[in-house]
CSV table of C-alpha atoms in Angstrom, one decimal:
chain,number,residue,atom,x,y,z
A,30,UNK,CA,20.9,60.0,100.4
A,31,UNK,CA,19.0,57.4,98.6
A,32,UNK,CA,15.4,59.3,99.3
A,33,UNK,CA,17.1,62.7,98.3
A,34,UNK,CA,18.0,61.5,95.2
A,35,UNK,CA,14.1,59.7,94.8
A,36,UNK,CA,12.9,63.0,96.0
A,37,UNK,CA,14.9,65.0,93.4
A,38,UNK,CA,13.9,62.1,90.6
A,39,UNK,CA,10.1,62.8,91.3
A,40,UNK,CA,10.6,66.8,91.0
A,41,UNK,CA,12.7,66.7,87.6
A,42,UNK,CA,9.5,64.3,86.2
A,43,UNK,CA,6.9,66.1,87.4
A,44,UNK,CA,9.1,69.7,85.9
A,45,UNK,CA,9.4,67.9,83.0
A,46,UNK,CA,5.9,67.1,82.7
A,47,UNK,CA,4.6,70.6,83.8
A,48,UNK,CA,6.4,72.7,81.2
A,49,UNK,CA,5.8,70.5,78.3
A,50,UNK,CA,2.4,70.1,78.5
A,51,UNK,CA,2.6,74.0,78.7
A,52,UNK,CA,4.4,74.3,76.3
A,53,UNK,CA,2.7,71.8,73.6
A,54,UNK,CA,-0.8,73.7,73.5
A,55,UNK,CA,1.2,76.9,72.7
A,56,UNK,CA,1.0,76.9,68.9
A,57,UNK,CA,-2.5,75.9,69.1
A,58,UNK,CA,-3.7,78.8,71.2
A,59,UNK,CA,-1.6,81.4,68.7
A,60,UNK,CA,-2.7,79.8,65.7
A,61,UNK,CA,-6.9,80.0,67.5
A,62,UNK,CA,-6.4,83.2,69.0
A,63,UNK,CA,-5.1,84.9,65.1
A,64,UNK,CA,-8.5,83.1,63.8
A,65,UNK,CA,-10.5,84.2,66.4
A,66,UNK,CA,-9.2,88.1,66.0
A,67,UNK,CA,-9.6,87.7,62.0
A,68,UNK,CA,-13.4,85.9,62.2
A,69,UNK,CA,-14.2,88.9,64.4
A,70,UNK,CA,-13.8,91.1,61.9
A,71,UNK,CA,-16.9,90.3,60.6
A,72,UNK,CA,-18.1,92.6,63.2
A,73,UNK,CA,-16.5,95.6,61.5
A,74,UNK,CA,-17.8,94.9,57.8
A,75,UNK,CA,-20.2,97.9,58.0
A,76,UNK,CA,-22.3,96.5,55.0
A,77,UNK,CA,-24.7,93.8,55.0
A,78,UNK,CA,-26.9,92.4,52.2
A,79,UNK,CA,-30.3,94.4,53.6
A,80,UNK,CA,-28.0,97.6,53.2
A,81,UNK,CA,-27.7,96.2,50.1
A,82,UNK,CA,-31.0,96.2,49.2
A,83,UNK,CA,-31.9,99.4,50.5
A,84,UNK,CA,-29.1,101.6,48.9
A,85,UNK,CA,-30.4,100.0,45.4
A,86,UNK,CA,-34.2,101.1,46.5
A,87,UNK,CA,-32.9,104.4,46.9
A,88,UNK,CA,-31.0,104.9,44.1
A,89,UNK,CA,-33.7,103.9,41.7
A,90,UNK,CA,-36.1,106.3,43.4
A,91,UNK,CA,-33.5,108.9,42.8
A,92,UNK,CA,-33.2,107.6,39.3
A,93,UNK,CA,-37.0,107.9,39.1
A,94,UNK,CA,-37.5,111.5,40.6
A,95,UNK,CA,-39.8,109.3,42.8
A,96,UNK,CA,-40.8,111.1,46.5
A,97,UNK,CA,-43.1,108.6,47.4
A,98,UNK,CA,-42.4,107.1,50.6
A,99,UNK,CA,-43.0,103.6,50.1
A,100,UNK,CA,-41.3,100.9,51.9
A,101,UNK,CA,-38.3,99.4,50.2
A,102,UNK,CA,-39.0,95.4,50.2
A,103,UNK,CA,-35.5,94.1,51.9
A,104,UNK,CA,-37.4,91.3,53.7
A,105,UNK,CA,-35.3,88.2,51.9
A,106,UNK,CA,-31.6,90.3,52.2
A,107,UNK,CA,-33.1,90.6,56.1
A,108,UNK,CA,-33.2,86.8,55.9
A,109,UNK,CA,-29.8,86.3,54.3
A,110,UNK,CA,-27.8,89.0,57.1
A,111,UNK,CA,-29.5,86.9,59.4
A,112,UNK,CA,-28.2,83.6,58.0
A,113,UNK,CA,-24.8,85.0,57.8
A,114,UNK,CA,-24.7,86.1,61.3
A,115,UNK,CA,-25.9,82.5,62.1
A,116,UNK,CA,-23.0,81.1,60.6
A,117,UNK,CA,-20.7,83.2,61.5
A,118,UNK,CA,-21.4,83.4,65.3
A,119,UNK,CA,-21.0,79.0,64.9
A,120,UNK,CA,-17.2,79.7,63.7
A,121,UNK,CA,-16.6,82.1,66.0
A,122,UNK,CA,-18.1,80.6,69.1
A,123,UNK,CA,-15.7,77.2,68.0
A,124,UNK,CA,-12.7,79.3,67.7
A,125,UNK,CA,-13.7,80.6,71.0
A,126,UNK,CA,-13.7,78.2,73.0
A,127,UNK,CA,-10.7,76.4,70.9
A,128,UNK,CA,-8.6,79.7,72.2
A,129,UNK,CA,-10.0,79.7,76.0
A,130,UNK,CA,-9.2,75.6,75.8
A,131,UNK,CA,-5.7,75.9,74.7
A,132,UNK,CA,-4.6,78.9,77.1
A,133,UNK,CA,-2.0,78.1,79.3
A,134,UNK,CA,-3.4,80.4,81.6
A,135,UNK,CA,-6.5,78.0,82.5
A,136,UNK,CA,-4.7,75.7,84.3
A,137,UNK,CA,-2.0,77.5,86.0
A,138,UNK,CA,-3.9,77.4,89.2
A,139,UNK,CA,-2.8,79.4,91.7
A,140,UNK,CA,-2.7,77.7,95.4
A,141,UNK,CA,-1.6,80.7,97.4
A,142,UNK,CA,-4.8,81.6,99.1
A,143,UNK,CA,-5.1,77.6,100.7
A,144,UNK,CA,-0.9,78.3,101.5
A,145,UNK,CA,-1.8,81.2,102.9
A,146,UNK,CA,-4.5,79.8,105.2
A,147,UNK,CA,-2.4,76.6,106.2
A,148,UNK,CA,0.7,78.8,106.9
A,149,UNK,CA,-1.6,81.7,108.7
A,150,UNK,CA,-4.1,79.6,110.4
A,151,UNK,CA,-4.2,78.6,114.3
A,152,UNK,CA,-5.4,75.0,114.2
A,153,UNK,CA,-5.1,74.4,117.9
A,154,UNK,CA,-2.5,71.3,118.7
A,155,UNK,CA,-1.5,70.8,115.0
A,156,UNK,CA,1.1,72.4,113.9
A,157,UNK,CA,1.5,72.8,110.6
A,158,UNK,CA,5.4,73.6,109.1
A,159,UNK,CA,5.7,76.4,106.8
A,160,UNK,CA,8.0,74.3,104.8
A,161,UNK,CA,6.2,71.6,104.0
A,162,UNK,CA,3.0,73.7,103.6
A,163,UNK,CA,4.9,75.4,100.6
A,164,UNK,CA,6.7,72.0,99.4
A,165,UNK,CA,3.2,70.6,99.3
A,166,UNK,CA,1.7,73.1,97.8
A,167,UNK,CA,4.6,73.2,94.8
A,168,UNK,CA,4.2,69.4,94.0
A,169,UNK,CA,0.1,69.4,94.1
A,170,UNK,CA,0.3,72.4,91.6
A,171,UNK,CA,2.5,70.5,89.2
A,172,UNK,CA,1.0,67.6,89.7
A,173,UNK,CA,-2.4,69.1,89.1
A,174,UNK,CA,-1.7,70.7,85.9
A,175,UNK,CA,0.2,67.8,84.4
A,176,UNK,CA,-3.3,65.7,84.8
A,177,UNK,CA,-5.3,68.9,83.5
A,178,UNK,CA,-3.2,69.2,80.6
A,179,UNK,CA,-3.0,65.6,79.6
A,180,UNK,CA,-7.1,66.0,80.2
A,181,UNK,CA,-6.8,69.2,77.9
A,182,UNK,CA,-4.6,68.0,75.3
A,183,UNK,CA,-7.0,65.1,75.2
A,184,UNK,CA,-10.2,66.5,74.7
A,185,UNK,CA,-8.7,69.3,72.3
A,186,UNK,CA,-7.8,66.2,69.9
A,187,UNK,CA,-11.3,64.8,69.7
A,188,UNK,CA,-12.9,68.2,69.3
A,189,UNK,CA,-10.2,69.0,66.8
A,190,UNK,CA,-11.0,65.8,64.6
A,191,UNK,CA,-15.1,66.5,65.1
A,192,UNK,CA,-15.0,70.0,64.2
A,193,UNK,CA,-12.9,69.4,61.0
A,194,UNK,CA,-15.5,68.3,58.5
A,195,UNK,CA,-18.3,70.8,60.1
A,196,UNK,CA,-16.2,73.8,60.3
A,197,UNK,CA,-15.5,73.3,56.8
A,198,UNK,CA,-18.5,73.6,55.2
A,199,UNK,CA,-19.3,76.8,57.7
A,200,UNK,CA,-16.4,78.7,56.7
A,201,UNK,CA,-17.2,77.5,52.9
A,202,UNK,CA,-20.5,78.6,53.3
A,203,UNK,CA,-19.7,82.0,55.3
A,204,UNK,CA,-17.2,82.6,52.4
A,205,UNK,CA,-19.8,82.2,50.0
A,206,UNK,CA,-22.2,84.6,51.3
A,207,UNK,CA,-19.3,87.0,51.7
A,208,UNK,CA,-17.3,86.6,48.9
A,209,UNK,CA,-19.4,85.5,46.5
A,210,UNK,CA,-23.1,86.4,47.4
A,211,UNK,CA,-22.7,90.1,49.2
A,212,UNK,CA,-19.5,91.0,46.7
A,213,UNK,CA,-22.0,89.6,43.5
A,214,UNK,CA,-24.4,92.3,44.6
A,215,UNK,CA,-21.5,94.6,44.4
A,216,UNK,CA,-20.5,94.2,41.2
A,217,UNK,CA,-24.4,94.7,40.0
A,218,UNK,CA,-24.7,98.0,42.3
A,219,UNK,CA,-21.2,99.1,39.9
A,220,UNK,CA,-22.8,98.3,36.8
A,221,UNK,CA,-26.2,100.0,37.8
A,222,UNK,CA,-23.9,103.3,38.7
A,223,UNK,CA,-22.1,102.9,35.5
A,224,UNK,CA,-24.8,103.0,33.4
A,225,UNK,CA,-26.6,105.8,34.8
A,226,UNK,CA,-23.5,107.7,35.0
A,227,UNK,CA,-23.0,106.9,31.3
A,228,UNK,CA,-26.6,108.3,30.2
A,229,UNK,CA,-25.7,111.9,32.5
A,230,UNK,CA,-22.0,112.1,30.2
A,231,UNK,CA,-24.5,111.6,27.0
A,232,UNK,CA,-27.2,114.1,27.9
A,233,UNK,CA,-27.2,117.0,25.5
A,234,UNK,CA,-29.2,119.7,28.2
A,235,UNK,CA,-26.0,119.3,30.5
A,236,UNK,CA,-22.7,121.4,30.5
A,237,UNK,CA,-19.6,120.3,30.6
A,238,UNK,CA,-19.0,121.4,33.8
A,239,UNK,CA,-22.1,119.4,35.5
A,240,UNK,CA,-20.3,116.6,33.1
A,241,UNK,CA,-17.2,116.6,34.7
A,242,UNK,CA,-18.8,116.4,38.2
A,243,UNK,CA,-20.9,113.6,37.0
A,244,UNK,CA,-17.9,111.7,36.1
A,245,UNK,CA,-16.0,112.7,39.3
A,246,UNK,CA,-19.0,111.2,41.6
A,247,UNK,CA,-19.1,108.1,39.5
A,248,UNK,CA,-15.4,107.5,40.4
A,249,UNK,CA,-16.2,108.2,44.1
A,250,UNK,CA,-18.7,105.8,44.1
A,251,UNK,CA,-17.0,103.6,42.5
A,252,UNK,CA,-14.2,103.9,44.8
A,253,UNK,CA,-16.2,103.3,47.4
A,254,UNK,CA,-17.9,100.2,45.7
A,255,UNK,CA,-14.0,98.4,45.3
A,256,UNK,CA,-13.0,99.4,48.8
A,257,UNK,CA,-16.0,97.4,50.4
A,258,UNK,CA,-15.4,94.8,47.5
A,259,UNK,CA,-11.7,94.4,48.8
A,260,UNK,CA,-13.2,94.3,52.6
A,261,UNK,CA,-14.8,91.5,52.0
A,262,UNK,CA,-12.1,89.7,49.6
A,263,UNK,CA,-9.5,90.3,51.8
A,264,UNK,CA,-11.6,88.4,54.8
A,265,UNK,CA,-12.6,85.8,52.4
A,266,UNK,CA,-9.1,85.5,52.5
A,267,UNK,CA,-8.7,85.0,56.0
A,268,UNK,CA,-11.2,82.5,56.3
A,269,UNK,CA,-9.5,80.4,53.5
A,270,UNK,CA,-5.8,80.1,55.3
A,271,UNK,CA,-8.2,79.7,58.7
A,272,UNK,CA,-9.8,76.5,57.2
A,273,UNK,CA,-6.6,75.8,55.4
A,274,UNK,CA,-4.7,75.9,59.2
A,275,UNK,CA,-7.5,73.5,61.0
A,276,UNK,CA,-7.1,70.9,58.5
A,277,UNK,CA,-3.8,70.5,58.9
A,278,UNK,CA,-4.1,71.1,62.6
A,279,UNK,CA,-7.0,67.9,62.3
A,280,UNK,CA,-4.3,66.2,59.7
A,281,UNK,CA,-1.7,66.1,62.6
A,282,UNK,CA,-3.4,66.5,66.0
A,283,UNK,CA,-1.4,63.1,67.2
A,284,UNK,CA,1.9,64.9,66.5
A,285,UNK,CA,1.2,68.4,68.0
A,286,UNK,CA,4.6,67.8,69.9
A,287,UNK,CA,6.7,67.6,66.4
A,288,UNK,CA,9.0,70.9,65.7
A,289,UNK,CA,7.5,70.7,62.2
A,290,UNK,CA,4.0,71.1,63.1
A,291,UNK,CA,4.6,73.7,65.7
A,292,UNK,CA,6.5,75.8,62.7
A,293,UNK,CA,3.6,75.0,60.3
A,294,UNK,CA,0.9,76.6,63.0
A,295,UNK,CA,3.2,79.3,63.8
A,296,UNK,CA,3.0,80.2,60.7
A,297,UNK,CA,-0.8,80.0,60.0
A,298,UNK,CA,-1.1,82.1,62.7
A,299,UNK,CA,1.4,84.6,61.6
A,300,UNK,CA,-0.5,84.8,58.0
A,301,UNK,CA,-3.8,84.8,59.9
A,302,UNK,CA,-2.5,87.9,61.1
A,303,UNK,CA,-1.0,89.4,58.6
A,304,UNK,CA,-4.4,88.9,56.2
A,305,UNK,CA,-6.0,90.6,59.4
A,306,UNK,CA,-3.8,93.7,59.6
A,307,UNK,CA,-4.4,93.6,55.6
A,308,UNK,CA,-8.2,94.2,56.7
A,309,UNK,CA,-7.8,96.8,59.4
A,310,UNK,CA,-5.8,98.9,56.8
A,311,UNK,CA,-8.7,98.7,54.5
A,312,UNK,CA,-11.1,99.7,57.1
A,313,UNK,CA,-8.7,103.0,57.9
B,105,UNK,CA,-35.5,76.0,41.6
B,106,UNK,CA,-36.5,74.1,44.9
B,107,UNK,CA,-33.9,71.5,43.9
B,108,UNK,CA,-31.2,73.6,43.2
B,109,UNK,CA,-28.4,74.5,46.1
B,110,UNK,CA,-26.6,77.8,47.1
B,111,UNK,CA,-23.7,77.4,45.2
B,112,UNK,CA,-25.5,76.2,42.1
B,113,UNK,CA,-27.8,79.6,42.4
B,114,UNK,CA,-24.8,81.8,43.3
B,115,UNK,CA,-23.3,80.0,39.8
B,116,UNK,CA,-26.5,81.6,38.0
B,117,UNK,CA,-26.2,85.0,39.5
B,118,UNK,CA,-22.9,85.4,38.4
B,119,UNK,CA,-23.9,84.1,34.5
B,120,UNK,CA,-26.7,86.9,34.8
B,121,UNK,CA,-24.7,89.3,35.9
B,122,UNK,CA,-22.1,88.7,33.4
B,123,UNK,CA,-24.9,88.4,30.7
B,124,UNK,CA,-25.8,92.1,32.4
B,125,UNK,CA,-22.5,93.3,31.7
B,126,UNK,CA,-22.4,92.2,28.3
B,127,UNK,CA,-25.4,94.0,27.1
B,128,UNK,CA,-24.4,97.3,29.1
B,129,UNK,CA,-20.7,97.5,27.3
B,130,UNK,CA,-23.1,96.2,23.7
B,131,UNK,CA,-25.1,99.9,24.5
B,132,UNK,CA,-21.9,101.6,25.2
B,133,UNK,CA,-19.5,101.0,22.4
B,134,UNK,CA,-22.9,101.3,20.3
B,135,UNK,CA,-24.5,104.5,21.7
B,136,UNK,CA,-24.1,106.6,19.4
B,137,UNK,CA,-26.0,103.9,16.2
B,138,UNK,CA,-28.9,103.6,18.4
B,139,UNK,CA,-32.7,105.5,18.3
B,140,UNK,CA,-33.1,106.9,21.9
B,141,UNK,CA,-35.5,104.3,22.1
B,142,UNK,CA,-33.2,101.5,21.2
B,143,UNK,CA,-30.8,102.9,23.7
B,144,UNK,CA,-33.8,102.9,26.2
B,145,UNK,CA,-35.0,99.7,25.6
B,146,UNK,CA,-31.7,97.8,26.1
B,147,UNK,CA,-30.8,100.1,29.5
B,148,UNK,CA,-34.1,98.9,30.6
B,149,UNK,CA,-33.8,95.0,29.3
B,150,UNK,CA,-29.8,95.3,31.2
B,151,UNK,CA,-31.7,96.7,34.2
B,152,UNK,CA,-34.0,93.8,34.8
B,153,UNK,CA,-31.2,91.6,34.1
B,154,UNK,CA,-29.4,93.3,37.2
B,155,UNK,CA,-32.5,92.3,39.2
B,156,UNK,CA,-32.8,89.5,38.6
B,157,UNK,CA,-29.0,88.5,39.1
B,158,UNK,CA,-29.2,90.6,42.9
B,159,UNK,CA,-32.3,88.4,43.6
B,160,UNK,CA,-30.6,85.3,43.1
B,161,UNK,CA,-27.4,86.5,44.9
B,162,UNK,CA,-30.0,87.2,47.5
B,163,UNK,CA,-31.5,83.6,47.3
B,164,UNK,CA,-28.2,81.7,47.1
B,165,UNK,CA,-27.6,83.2,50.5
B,166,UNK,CA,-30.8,82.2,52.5
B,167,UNK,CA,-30.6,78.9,50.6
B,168,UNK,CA,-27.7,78.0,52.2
B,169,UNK,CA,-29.4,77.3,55.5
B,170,UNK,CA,-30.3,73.9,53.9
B,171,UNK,CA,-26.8,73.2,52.9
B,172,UNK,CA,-25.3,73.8,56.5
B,173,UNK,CA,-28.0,72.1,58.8
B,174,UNK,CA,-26.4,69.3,59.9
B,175,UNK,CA,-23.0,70.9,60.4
B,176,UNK,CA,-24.3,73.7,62.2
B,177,UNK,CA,-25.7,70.9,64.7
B,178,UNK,CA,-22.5,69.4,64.6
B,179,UNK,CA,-20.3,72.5,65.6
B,180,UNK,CA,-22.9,73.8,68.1
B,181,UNK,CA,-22.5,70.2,70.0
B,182,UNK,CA,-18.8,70.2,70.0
B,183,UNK,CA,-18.6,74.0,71.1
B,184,UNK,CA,-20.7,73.0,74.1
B,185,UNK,CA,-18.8,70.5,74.9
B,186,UNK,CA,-15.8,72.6,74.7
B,187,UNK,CA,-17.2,75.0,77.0
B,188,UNK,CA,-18.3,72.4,79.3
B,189,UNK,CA,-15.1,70.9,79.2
B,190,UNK,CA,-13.4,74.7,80.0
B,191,UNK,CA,-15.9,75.0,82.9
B,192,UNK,CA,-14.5,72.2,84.8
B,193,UNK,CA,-11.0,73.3,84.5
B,194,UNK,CA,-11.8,76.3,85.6
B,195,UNK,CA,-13.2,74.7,88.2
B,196,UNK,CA,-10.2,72.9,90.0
B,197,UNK,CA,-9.2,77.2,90.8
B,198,UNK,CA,-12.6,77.6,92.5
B,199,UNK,CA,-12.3,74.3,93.8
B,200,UNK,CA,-8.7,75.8,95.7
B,201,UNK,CA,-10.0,78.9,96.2
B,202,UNK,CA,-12.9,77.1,98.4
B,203,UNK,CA,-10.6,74.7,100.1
B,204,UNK,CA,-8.2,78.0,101.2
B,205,UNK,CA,-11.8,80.1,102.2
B,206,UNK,CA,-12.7,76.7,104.1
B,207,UNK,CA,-9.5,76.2,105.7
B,208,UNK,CA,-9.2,80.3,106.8
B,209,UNK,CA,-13.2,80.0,108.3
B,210,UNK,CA,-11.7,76.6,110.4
B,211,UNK,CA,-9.0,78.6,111.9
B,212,UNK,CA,-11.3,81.4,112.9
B,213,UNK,CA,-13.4,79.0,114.3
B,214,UNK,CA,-10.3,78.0,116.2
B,215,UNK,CA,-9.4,81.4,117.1
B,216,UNK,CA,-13.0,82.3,118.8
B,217,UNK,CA,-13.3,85.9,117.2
B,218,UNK,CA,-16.1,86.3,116.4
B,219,UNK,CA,-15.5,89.1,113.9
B,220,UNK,CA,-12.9,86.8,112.1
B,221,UNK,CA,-15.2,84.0,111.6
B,222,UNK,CA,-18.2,87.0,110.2
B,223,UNK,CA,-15.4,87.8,107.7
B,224,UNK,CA,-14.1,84.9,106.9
B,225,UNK,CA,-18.1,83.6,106.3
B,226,UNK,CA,-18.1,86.3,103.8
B,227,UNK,CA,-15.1,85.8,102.1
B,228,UNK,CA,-16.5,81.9,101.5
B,229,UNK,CA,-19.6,82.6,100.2
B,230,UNK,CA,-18.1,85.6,98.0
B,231,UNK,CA,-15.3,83.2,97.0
B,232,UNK,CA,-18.5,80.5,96.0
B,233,UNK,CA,-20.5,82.5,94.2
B,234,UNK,CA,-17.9,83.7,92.3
């Protein structure tokens, strides 16, 4: 009776120690997995600043009446999409591996092929019971994933604390280019497109008609102009409740277990993903 | 210039293009009191202005390679270590799968079939290079 109940005693701990270890890393991976989707988008901003560049070349050779071939000099814009793209690949490979290291997936390993072979298998004299293969089998996969996730939950912490600092001046920096760099240029290409637009309303050889239709392309440009503006605002946005979400992750990485924490993650992640269906609409 | 940061240079692109915008909106509300030439000359000085603002938005960016250096070494370290650290949980599965392949290939030993143990060779070395 005594070892039933010492049996039972051992499964309850090592239950108890299973699921909450599963269950602790849960806000982390929905809170890495909404950054991760959002950073991505970055992949979908279909302008960059050598675009840029070029769309500016060509318009003043439009402006100019100017057929001449010659190479438009985007040489520095290729420099800055290229240390864009370096940054941004750094945040998104972190959030990467932050997802694929808090998925309870990883270490809900899966014992039935050595089950299989020890309950199957013909090992002579030894018999091996089907029972205890399986009772076995059950404790060593508990047992296993309580020591992975302790491991886990360990390592995240540390890489959680050393990222902090970094990550923020990467996403600060990413931001900048975005935001404030890429969306600058922008705002120059709607002044350029103002002004000429202006001169064409002004010029006494046109009519009225090829006035209005002046006026009409300057507002579909423009339109065009604010819609990759609010592309990139709204995934500067992202990026600021990301970074906002990691330093309180870093803030409070020894009480990951706390209800109030979990909530607070939740709930980065659900504005995370809000911001990012913000961003697909935009695209549409 | 060479001592100035990203941010600090982003700063003067947007004082250049607000000083861009100013002088466009002077030639608007004023078109109509100014020689074509006037009018040309101030399209043409709010022009360069633009320019020069896009260049320096331009700048700001590559410039912030210096300003991220030593965190891009930073995060690059701890994401390797994150994917080492992944790696070896993952692993502990490979690590059961083998020890199941193993046990299977010992049993067919057992057995004496030959065509077992050629299948069960395959399904080792297909389970360790996996």
């Amino acid at each position: 009776m005594v070892r039933l109940i010492h049996k039972a005693g051992i499964a309850i701990v090592l239950l108890i120690i299973g699921l909450s270890s599963c269950v602790n890393l849960k806000y982390i991976n929905s809170y890495s997995s909404a950054s991760l989707k959002s950073i991505q988008g970055f992949e979908t901003i279909n302008y960059s600043f050598k675009q840029c560049c070029l769309d500016n070349c060509q318009d003043k050779k439009i402006n100019n009446l100017n057929l001449e071939a010659e190479d438009c000099d985007c040489k520095m814009d290729e420099k800055a999409d290229s240390v864009t793209l370096i940054l941004y690949n750094a945040v998104k490979g972190y959030f990467d591996g932050l997802n694929n290291l808090s998925g309870n997936e990883l270490t809900n390993y899966k014992t039935d092929g050595l089950t299989k072979a020890l309950n199957e298998g013909n090992f002579g004299s030894i018999k091996i019971d089907k029972q205890h293969v399986d009772a076995y089998s059950n404790v060593s996969k508990i047992l296993l994933r309580a020591f992975t996730d302790e491991y886990r939950k360990h390592q995240l912490k540390v890489y959680v604390r050393e990222a902090n600092e970094p990550l923020k001046v990467l996403i600060k920096f990413l931001d900048l280019n975005i935001s404030g760099n890429l969306a600058g240029k922008l705002t120059l290409q709607k002044q350029r497109i103002r002004s000429y637009y202006f001169d064409l309303t002004k010029n006494l050889l046109l009519s009225p008609f090829e006035k209005r239709r002046a006026v009409q392309d300057y507002f579909q440009q423009l339109g065009e102009i604010e819609a990759r503006q609010k592309e990139l605002q709204t995934y500067s946005k992202a990026l600021k409740i990301i970074a906002e979400g990691h330093q309180k992750l870093s803030d409070n990485i020894d009480h990951f277990s706390t209800a109030e924490i979990k909530g607070l993650l939740f709930q980065y992640a659900c504005d995370i993903r809000d911001v990012k269906t913000e961003f697909d609409k935009i695209k549409k | 210039m060479a001592n100035l940061t990203a941010e600090q240079v982003n700063g003067l692109a947007d004082n250049f293009s607000a000083m861009a915008e100013t002088v466009g909106e002077f030639r608007y509300k004023n078109y109509e009191n100014l020689s074509a030439s006037q009018n040309q000359q101030i399209k043409d000085l709010q022009a360069t202005i633009l320019d020069v603002a896009d260049r320096l938005y331009t700048l700001s960016a590559v410039l912030v390679m210096e300003d991220i250096e030593t965190s891009l070494a930073t995060i690059d370290n701890i994401t390797n270590e994150i994917k080492e650290t992944y790696k070896t949980l993952l692993d502990f599965q490979k690590a059961i799968n083998v020890a199941g392949a193993v046990v299977t290939l010992g049993s067919s030993i057992l057995s004496g079939k030959p065509a077992s143990i050629v299948q069960s060779i395959d399904s080792l070395v297909k389970i360790w290079n996996a």
